[in-house]
Amino acid sequence: MSSMTKTTAPIPLSSKPQGSADHGAKTACIRTFGCQMNVHDSDRIRRMIQDAGYAEVQRYEDADLVILNTCYVRENAVDRVKGHLGELNRLRREGRVKRVALTGCIGAAEESATLRQTYDIDLVLGTHNTYELAEFVGLPTMQETYTPELPGTEGGHNAFVTIMTGCNYQCSYCIVPTVRGRMACRPMESVIREVENLVAGGTGYITLLGQTVDAWRHEGKRFCDLLEAVSESAPRVWFTTSHPSNMEDRTLKAIGERDTIVKRLHLPVQSGSDRMLKVMHRGYKAERYRRKIEVFREAARDGTLSTDIIVGHPGETEEDHEQTLRLVEDCAFDSAYIFKFSPRRGTEAASLPGTVPDAVVQRRFLEVLRQVEQNAFTRNQRKVGGEEEIYIRHGSTEDGKAIGETWSGHAVHVKTGAAPGTYMKAKIESAGPHVLYAVEPGTRV
Ligand code: SAM
Ligand code: SF4
C-alpha cells in the first residue's frame, strides 16, 4: 500500500484469452475500479462471462462486450469511469465494441441514469443485482449473486472471501451505505466451507473481505471466532477492512498469537481530532484509537499498521489537522491511504458548511503524506540486514523482480524466479518508505 490517493488500476488478467476476436469467439473485457470488494465482484462477473462462452481479452478494441465494474466513493473515481465511457463510445461508433455494461457502485447511485443516457450504455446494474448480468450474457436467470468457490483473483494462489456486505455506519462523508446497503453477514459454516474448498484447490492465501469485517457477527459468534476458525483451515490469512469501534483486543491478540495470520492491521482512523471524528460520526475518540494501536503493537511487535485518513473534510481547522499529524506520529503507521475530501451527493458532508480551500487541502495532504512516509521509512530501515520468510504474491515481471510479503505484512521486491504462492527466504538489502528490497540469501550484489 502506498500513501496516495487510492485508485486501483485495471486488474491484471491472469490468463490470455482462450479465443480471440479474429476467430469469431465471443470476447469480453472487464475493467475494475476501486476497492478489493470490487475486485472480488469482478471475479464473479468473470465466472459468469466464462460460463456464457466469452473469452476474456485485455483491450477494449478486442471485446464484443465491455463491462466496467465501478467505484463511487470519490469524485475522481467517477471522472475516470467517464473517461473510459467516452473512449468506449468512440470504439462503438467505429464498430469495434458492440455492447457496454456498467456495474458496481456507480450503477447503484442516482447518477447512473444520467450516465446511461449520456453514454448510451446497454446495461446498468448496481451492487445488489449483479446477477442480472447472467441473463444479459445469455445464461439462465439466477436469483442470487454468483458466488461460491471462486478460483481466487491472483491465479488461484490468493483468494478473497467475502464475509459480510454493506455497512451499518453512517459516516458523514461516505456513500457506501447508500450503494451497498445495510450490513449482512454470511454464516460461519458457509465461510469455512468456501475457505476449505479454496485451500483444497490449492489456494495458499485467504483474505477475508468486507466494509467493516470486524463488525461480523452471526448466531452469537463474533469476528474473532470466525478469524480463529479460518486461521485453522487456511495456511495464510489476512482481513480488510476494519472499523476501530468494532476492533476487539482479543482479535488484536489473535493476530499476534496465531501463526497463520499475517501480522498486518488496516485500521482506518480518518482523523486525529476528536471534534472531526464526532462530525464524521465515527463513534470513537482519538485516545481510544491510540489504545487499540498500543494493544496491536504489543501483540504483534514486528507487525505492520496501515490506515485511511481524510484531509479537508468540511469544517476541518488547522488545529484539527495538527492533531491528525500528532496521531500519525504517535501511531507510526507503516503506510496510509490519504484522501482529499470529495463531496458525494446524498451524504451529510456534501452540504456541510466550512469548505476547506483546495490549496489548503493540498498542503495538508502533503504534510500528512510526509509524516507517514518519514515514519514508514524509519520503521522499514530496521528490517535491513535481516532474513525473512516471504510469500510470493506476484511472480517476477520483466525486470526479474517478484513481489512478496513477510509474515509481518511488509511488501518485498525480490529478484527471484520463485513461483507465486510459494515461500522463500529473502535477505533484506535496503528499504524505501513503501517497500523492502531483498535478494535470495547467498546472492552476491
Ligand atoms: N469501511 C471502511 C472504513 O470505515 O474504514 C472504508 C471504506 S471506504 C470505501 C475507504 C476509504 O475511503 C475510507 O476509509 C475513507 O478514508 C475514504 N472515503 C470515503 N468516502 C470519502 C469521501 N467522500 N471523500 C474522501 N475520502 C473518502
Ligand atoms: Fe463508509 Fe463509514 Fe461504513 Fe466505512 S464505516 S463504509 S467509511 S460509512
XYZ file of C-alpha atoms and ligand atoms in Angstrom:
480
model
C 0.000 0.000 0.000
C 1.207 3.478 -0.627
C 0.464 6.873 0.788
C -1.526 8.342 -2.025
C -4.998 8.872 -3.270
C -6.389 5.416 -3.715
C -7.495 4.260 -7.105
C -6.981 0.757 -8.325
C -5.522 0.142 -11.713
C -7.407 -2.181 -14.044
C -6.998 -5.669 -12.656
C -4.243 -7.582 -14.380
C -5.722 -10.516 -16.213
C -4.012 -13.683 -15.228
C -4.701 -15.654 -18.391
C -4.655 -14.956 -22.092
C -7.970 -15.191 -23.923
C -8.837 -18.720 -24.850
C -10.305 -17.462 -28.087
C -9.776 -14.262 -29.994
C -11.890 -11.802 -31.885
C -10.224 -12.956 -35.101
C -11.550 -16.493 -34.718
C -15.115 -15.472 -34.143
C -15.301 -16.355 -30.425
C -17.328 -14.000 -28.257
C -14.999 -11.772 -26.294
C -15.402 -9.658 -23.197
C -13.219 -7.198 -21.351
C -13.701 -6.414 -17.648
C -12.267 -3.265 -16.074
C -12.333 -2.855 -12.316
C -12.188 0.444 -10.462
C -11.994 0.877 -6.694
C -11.566 -1.370 -3.717
C -10.942 -5.071 -3.152
C -14.684 -5.650 -2.826
C -14.959 -4.571 -6.448
C -12.040 -6.755 -7.484
C -13.855 -9.657 -5.865
C -17.162 -8.761 -7.549
C -15.278 -8.764 -10.839
C -14.315 -12.365 -10.148
C -17.977 -13.271 -10.029
C -18.567 -11.377 -13.242
C -15.588 -13.131 -14.816
C -17.047 -16.504 -13.859
C -20.364 -15.533 -15.476
C -18.907 -14.428 -18.770
C -16.697 -17.502 -18.957
C -19.722 -19.727 -18.320
C -21.537 -17.870 -21.093
C -18.747 -18.776 -23.522
C -16.902 -15.480 -23.669
C -13.130 -15.390 -23.922
C -11.578 -12.666 -21.823
C -9.495 -10.034 -23.595
C -7.463 -7.164 -22.238
C -8.101 -4.425 -24.764
C -11.415 -2.745 -25.392
C -10.948 -2.907 -29.144
C -10.785 -6.732 -28.999
C -14.006 -7.009 -26.988
C -17.586 -7.571 -28.107
C -18.727 -6.784 -24.600
C -17.079 -4.378 -22.183
C -18.005 -4.440 -18.504
C -16.941 -1.542 -16.307
C -17.186 -2.518 -12.647
C -17.110 0.814 -10.911
C -16.396 2.768 -7.737
C -18.348 5.765 -6.457
C -16.529 6.599 -3.253
C -14.776 9.711 -4.569
C -15.481 12.015 -7.472
C -12.160 11.288 -9.186
C -13.216 7.633 -9.463
C -16.336 8.752 -11.343
C -14.292 11.046 -13.585
C -12.060 8.131 -14.532
C -15.051 5.997 -15.464
C -16.468 8.842 -17.573
C -13.158 8.966 -19.446
C -13.446 5.248 -20.215
C -17.095 5.607 -21.273
C -16.148 8.375 -23.714
C -13.471 6.157 -25.241
C -15.933 3.240 -25.467
C -18.479 5.423 -27.257
C -15.883 6.192 -29.894
C -14.992 2.488 -30.317
C -18.656 1.607 -30.588
C -19.200 4.195 -33.305
C -16.296 2.598 -35.170
C -17.950 -0.811 -34.727
C -15.095 -2.187 -32.658
C -17.066 -2.681 -29.447
C -20.656 -3.929 -29.563
C -22.056 -3.644 -26.075
C -21.163 -1.872 -22.850
C -22.357 -2.734 -19.337
C -21.752 -0.694 -16.212
C -21.879 -2.465 -12.842
C -20.851 -1.738 -9.251
C -21.227 1.291 -7.032
C -21.890 3.919 -9.727
C -24.602 1.622 -11.045
C -26.274 1.754 -7.640
C -26.133 5.551 -7.444
C -28.641 8.057 -8.809
C -26.102 9.411 -11.244
C -26.222 6.148 -13.206
C -29.406 7.185 -15.065
C -27.681 10.275 -16.492
C -24.602 8.274 -17.423
C -26.722 5.665 -19.145
C -28.336 8.325 -21.304
C -25.214 10.365 -21.984
C -23.084 7.406 -22.982
C -25.827 5.154 -24.346
C -24.870 2.260 -22.029
C -26.632 -1.035 -22.779
C -26.969 -2.298 -19.229
C -26.589 -0.624 -15.842
C -26.572 -2.748 -12.687
C -25.984 -1.899 -9.026
C -24.130 -3.942 -6.447
C -27.228 -5.873 -5.370
C -28.368 -7.131 -8.740
C -25.108 -8.063 -10.463
C -26.688 -11.470 -11.031
C -28.884 -9.891 -13.730
C -25.785 -9.748 -15.884
C -26.234 -13.512 -16.319
C -29.322 -13.024 -18.462
C -27.650 -10.250 -20.420
C -24.809 -12.572 -21.454
C -27.194 -15.390 -22.325
C -27.214 -17.520 -19.174
C -30.368 -18.626 -17.386
C -31.644 -16.009 -14.950
C -30.439 -16.561 -11.433
C -31.894 -15.150 -8.288
C -28.771 -14.714 -6.267
C -25.345 -13.304 -6.748
C -22.915 -15.540 -8.477
C -20.822 -16.529 -5.517
C -19.132 -19.518 -4.150
C -15.948 -21.396 -4.716
C -14.261 -18.888 -6.909
C -10.761 -19.724 -8.041
C -9.183 -16.653 -6.410
C -8.100 -13.494 -8.101
C -4.391 -13.917 -8.487
C -4.015 -17.133 -10.379
C -5.639 -19.250 -7.696
C -2.911 -18.730 -5.075
C -4.630 -15.855 -3.353
C -8.368 -15.621 -2.877
C -10.767 -13.078 -1.454
C -13.617 -14.429 0.639
C -16.484 -12.042 1.350
C -17.731 -12.480 4.921
C -20.123 -9.536 5.045
C -21.616 -6.977 2.710
C -22.921 -3.441 3.294
C -22.336 -1.219 6.298
C -24.419 -0.098 9.288
C -22.413 3.068 9.963
C -23.392 6.475 8.631
C -20.102 8.300 8.304
C -20.818 11.871 7.240
C -18.808 11.693 4.014
C -19.456 8.138 2.847
C -21.665 6.860 0.042
C -21.029 3.169 0.790
C -24.155 2.573 2.944
C -26.252 4.071 0.118
C -24.756 1.985 -2.670
C -24.031 -1.230 -0.761
C -26.935 -1.262 1.723
C -27.022 -2.401 5.339
C -24.698 -4.977 6.800
C -25.430 -8.608 6.019
C -23.155 -11.278 7.494
C -22.528 -14.651 5.930
C -22.980 -17.675 8.191
C -19.756 -19.052 9.643
C -20.237 -22.539 8.142
C -20.625 -21.076 4.669
C -17.392 -19.070 5.020
C -15.457 -22.048 6.393
C -16.778 -24.309 3.628
C -15.611 -21.844 0.985
C -12.203 -21.481 2.644
C -11.778 -25.268 2.867
C -12.718 -25.703 -0.780
C -10.296 -22.980 -1.855
C -7.474 -24.454 0.223
C -8.196 -27.943 -1.132
C -7.984 -26.431 -4.618
C -4.525 -25.011 -3.939
C -5.198 -21.519 -2.590
C -2.474 -20.582 -0.151
C -3.619 -17.135 0.950
C -7.113 -16.152 2.053
C -8.188 -12.525 2.528
C -11.456 -12.053 4.409
C -13.308 -9.132 2.904
C -15.987 -6.652 3.923
C -16.505 -2.932 4.586
C -16.269 -3.472 8.348
C -15.181 -7.095 8.733
C -14.682 -6.776 12.464
C -18.397 -5.966 12.808
C -19.143 -9.511 11.549
C -21.367 -11.465 13.867
C -23.634 -14.431 13.399
C -25.631 -16.564 15.826
C -23.681 -15.465 18.866
C -20.285 -15.699 17.160
C -18.136 -12.632 16.641
C -15.422 -11.747 14.171
C -12.579 -13.119 16.295
C -14.291 -16.548 16.405
C -14.529 -16.569 12.637
C -10.945 -15.378 12.176
C -9.637 -18.077 14.516
C -11.629 -20.764 12.714
C -10.382 -19.597 9.312
C -6.812 -19.432 10.610
C -7.086 -23.122 11.450
C -8.244 -24.045 7.953
C -6.041 -21.778 5.850
C -2.252 -21.641 5.658
C -2.183 -17.830 5.433
C -4.904 -15.333 6.344
C -5.450 -11.594 6.273
C -8.564 -9.432 6.569
C -9.695 -5.996 5.491
C -11.139 -3.522 6.290
C -11.868 -2.927 9.942
C -13.625 -0.256 11.992
C -11.969 0.936 15.216
C -15.272 0.780 17.126
C -15.596 -2.933 16.429
C -11.978 -3.940 16.832
C -11.695 -6.141 19.921
C -8.487 -6.555 21.886
C -8.857 -10.284 21.569
C -8.709 -10.003 17.760
C -5.550 -7.890 18.041
C -4.032 -10.506 20.328
C -5.052 -13.329 17.994
C -3.163 -11.594 15.171
C -0.042 -11.743 17.298
C -0.551 -15.274 18.564
C -1.735 -17.210 15.539
C 0.997 -18.383 13.171
C -1.185 -18.366 10.080
C -2.456 -14.775 10.424
C -0.403 -12.107 8.657
C 0.584 -9.512 11.253
C -0.743 -6.596 9.317
C -3.604 -4.434 10.521
C -5.511 -1.977 8.372
C -7.497 0.205 10.759
C -8.863 3.421 9.212
C -8.744 6.345 11.634
C -9.826 9.179 9.259
C -8.761 11.997 11.619
C -6.777 12.593 14.788
C -9.163 15.262 16.046
C -11.998 14.280 18.383
C -14.018 17.191 17.067
C -13.732 15.936 13.474
C -14.331 12.312 14.486
C -17.605 13.479 16.027
C -18.603 15.473 12.931
C -17.785 12.402 10.851
C -19.895 10.147 13.180
C -17.035 7.722 13.581
C -18.099 6.689 17.082
C -14.676 6.722 18.802
C -12.152 9.231 20.084
C -8.519 9.506 19.103
C -7.427 8.237 22.518
C -9.395 5.024 22.093
C -7.819 4.526 18.681
C -4.340 5.052 20.181
C -5.077 2.458 22.848
C -6.062 -0.108 20.200
C -2.803 0.547 18.426
C -0.861 0.012 21.644
C -2.536 -3.361 22.058
C -1.700 -4.278 18.472
C 1.931 -3.150 18.749
C 2.277 -5.125 21.965
C 0.653 -8.237 20.465
C 2.489 -8.166 17.137
C 5.780 -6.380 17.809
C 7.050 -6.735 14.280
C 3.629 -6.180 12.654
C 2.607 -3.520 10.160
C -0.131 -0.974 10.596
C -1.939 0.982 7.917
C -4.818 3.411 7.951
C -7.097 5.707 5.928
C -7.054 9.453 6.541
C -9.322 12.118 5.055
C -7.942 15.649 4.787
C -10.133 18.684 4.183
C -13.476 17.369 5.476
C -15.811 20.390 5.822
C -15.047 22.296 8.989
C -11.537 20.878 9.427
C -9.414 23.568 11.111
C -5.661 23.966 11.361
C -5.866 22.662 14.927
C -7.754 19.553 13.757
C -5.103 18.977 11.130
C -2.314 19.373 13.724
C -3.996 16.700 15.810
C -4.050 14.367 12.839
C -0.329 14.943 12.339
C 0.265 14.186 16.016
C -1.717 10.957 15.806
C 0.182 9.909 12.696
C 3.427 10.436 14.551
C 2.266 8.601 17.679
C 0.940 5.586 15.780
C 3.913 5.455 13.374
C 1.880 3.938 10.559
C 3.739 1.742 8.128
C 1.539 3.074 5.338
C -1.602 5.102 4.827
C -4.177 5.865 2.193
C -4.636 9.610 2.375
C -7.739 11.008 0.726
C -8.704 14.554 -0.080
C -12.317 15.019 0.941
C -14.619 14.513 -2.026
C -18.252 15.616 -1.628
C -20.677 12.821 -2.540
C -24.217 13.837 -3.358
C -26.646 12.409 -0.799
C -24.144 12.316 2.058
C -24.360 14.650 5.028
C -20.912 16.150 4.489
C -21.761 17.251 0.947
C -23.984 20.008 2.351
C -21.995 20.930 5.453
C -20.583 24.461 5.684
C -16.877 25.099 6.151
C -15.467 24.003 2.801
C -11.683 23.863 3.023
C -9.990 25.705 0.121
C -8.208 23.430 -2.395
C -4.789 24.922 -1.735
C -5.157 24.242 1.988
C -6.329 20.682 1.331
C -3.323 20.110 -0.905
C -0.892 21.420 1.719
C -2.471 19.321 4.470
C -2.410 16.279 2.196
C 1.320 16.715 1.604
C 2.034 17.302 5.275
C 0.268 14.104 6.295
C 1.939 12.222 3.457
C 5.389 13.455 4.510
C 4.766 12.453 8.119
C 3.560 8.971 7.134
C 6.497 8.439 4.799
C 9.077 9.565 7.342
C 7.753 7.127 9.925
C 7.414 4.315 7.427
C 10.930 4.862 6.119
C 12.403 4.791 9.629
C 10.493 1.642 10.534
C 11.444 -0.104 7.287
C 15.124 0.668 7.836
C 15.033 -1.549 10.912
C 14.370 -4.537 8.688
C 17.526 -4.050 6.628
C 20.097 -6.807 7.119
C 17.549 -9.315 8.384
C 16.460 -12.553 6.762
C 12.747 -13.175 6.325
C 10.436 -15.848 5.054
C 8.341 -14.304 2.324
C 5.285 -15.445 0.437
C 5.411 -14.716 -3.290
C 2.224 -12.874 -4.251
C 3.151 -11.944 -7.810
C 5.707 -13.783 -9.906
C 8.608 -11.932 -11.437
C 7.985 -9.323 -14.095
C 10.268 -8.321 -16.981
C 12.887 -6.912 -14.623
C 13.060 -10.319 -12.891
C 11.557 -8.983 -9.644
C 8.762 -10.741 -7.823
C 6.576 -9.165 -5.136
C 6.452 -10.981 -1.846
C 5.128 -10.383 1.631
C 6.725 -11.080 5.010
C 4.684 -12.524 7.881
C 4.842 -9.031 9.358
C 2.953 -7.773 6.296
C 5.821 -5.871 4.640
C 5.858 -5.807 0.853
C 9.176 -7.053 -0.546
C 10.642 -6.753 -4.026
C 12.987 -9.632 -4.681
C 14.876 -10.880 -7.694
C 13.785 -14.496 -7.989
C 12.182 -16.996 -10.277
C 10.097 -18.387 -7.393
C 6.517 -19.100 -8.390
C 3.520 -17.185 -6.985
C 2.075 -18.970 -3.990
C 5.417 -20.312 -2.766
C 7.566 -19.324 0.185
C 11.221 -18.406 0.080
C 13.903 -16.976 2.311
C 14.940 -13.420 1.473
C 17.692 -11.182 2.778
C 16.580 -7.565 3.138
C 19.198 -5.395 1.460
C 17.571 -1.977 1.560
C 14.274 -0.244 2.202
C 12.210 2.670 0.994
C 9.100 4.132 2.600
C 6.773 1.718 0.796
C 8.690 -1.442 0.172
C 11.672 -3.573 1.211
C 14.232 -4.743 -1.353
C 15.662 -8.213 -0.918
C 17.851 -10.857 -2.521
C 17.919 -14.605 -2.108
C 20.415 -15.412 0.666
C 23.806 -16.228 -0.782
C 23.286 -13.941 -3.797
C 26.134 -11.506 -4.433
C 25.018 -7.926 -5.134
N -15.369 0.835 5.628
C -14.089 1.375 5.669
C -13.897 2.175 6.940
O -14.832 2.616 7.551
O -12.792 2.419 7.262
C -13.767 2.233 4.491
C -14.467 2.108 3.208
S -14.211 3.419 2.079
C -14.573 2.586 0.617
C -12.459 3.590 2.006
C -11.978 4.927 2.445
O -12.375 5.902 1.520
C -12.493 5.437 3.767
O -11.830 4.881 4.855
C -12.269 6.923 3.655
O -10.991 7.272 4.141
C -12.321 7.166 2.150
N -13.515 7.912 1.758
C -14.781 7.506 1.780
N -15.610 8.484 1.347
C -14.815 9.543 1.048
C -15.072 10.856 0.565
N -16.304 11.282 0.322
N -14.016 11.668 0.352
C -12.750 11.250 0.591
N -12.469 10.030 1.069
C -13.475 9.183 1.285
Fe -18.277 4.237 4.841
Fe -18.069 4.644 7.454
Fe -19.252 2.419 6.534
Fe -16.618 2.713 6.282
S -17.763 2.573 8.199
S -18.053 2.034 4.699
S -16.408 4.894 5.928
S -19.996 4.502 6.287
